[in-house]
Coordinates of C-alpha atoms in Angstrom, one line a residue:
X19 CA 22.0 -37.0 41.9
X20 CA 18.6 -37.7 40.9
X21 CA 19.0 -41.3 40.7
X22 CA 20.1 -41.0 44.3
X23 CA 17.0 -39.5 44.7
X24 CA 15.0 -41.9 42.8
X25 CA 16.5 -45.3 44.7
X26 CA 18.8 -46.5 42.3
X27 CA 21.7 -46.5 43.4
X28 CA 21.5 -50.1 45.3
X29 CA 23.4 -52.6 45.7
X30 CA 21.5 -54.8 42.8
X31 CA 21.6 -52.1 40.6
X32 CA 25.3 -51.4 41.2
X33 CA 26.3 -55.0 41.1
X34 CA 24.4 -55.3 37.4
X35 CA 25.9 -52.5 36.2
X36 CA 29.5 -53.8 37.5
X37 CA 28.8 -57.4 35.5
X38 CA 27.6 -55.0 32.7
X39 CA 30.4 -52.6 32.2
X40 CA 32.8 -55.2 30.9
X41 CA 30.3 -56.4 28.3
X42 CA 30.2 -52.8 27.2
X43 CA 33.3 -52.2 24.9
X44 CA 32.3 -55.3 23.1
X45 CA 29.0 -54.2 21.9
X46 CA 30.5 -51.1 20.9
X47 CA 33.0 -53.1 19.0
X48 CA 30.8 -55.3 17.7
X49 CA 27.9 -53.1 16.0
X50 CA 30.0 -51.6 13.1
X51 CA 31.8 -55.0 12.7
X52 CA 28.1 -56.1 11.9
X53 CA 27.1 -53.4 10.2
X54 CA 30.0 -53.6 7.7
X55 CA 29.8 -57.3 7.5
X56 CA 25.7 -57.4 6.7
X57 CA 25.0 -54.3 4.7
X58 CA 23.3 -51.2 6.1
X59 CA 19.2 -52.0 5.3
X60 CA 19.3 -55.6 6.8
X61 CA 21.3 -53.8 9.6
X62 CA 18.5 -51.5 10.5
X63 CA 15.8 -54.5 10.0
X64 CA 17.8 -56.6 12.8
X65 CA 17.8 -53.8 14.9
X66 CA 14.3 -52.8 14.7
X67 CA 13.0 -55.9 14.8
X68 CA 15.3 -56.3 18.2
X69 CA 13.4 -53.4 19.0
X70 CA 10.5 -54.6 18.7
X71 CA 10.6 -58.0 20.3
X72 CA 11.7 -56.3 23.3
X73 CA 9.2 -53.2 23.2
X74 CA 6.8 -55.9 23.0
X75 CA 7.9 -57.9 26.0
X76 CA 8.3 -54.5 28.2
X77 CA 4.4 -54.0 27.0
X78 CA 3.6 -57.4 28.0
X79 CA 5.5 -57.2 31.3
X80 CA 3.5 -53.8 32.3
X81 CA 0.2 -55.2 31.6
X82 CA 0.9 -58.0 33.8
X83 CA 1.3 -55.8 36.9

């Protein structure tokens, strides 16, 4: 209930998580096939440096405001 509460339950946010949801299962399909395939330290490397670039951009995008 609180994200009723908050405003997001709207019609944008619904409709992207709609196109989303299918995308889902593969992601969670695809990380261990990744993981096995590239080994467990360049694993965590990719994904912290995915982290990154995107903690980044969500820095960028608040200072922009």
């Amino acid at each position: 209930m609180p994200y009723g509460w908050l405003g997001q339950f709207s019609a944008e946010n619904l409709g992207t998580s709609l196109v989303s949801a299918p995308i889902a299962p593969l992601a969670i399909w695809l990380g261990p096939q990744v993981h096995g395939h590239i080994g467990g330290v360049w694993f965590y490397k990719l994904c912290y440096g995915i982290l990154i670039v995107v903690g980044v951009k969500l820095i960028g995008d608040s200072l922009a405001l």
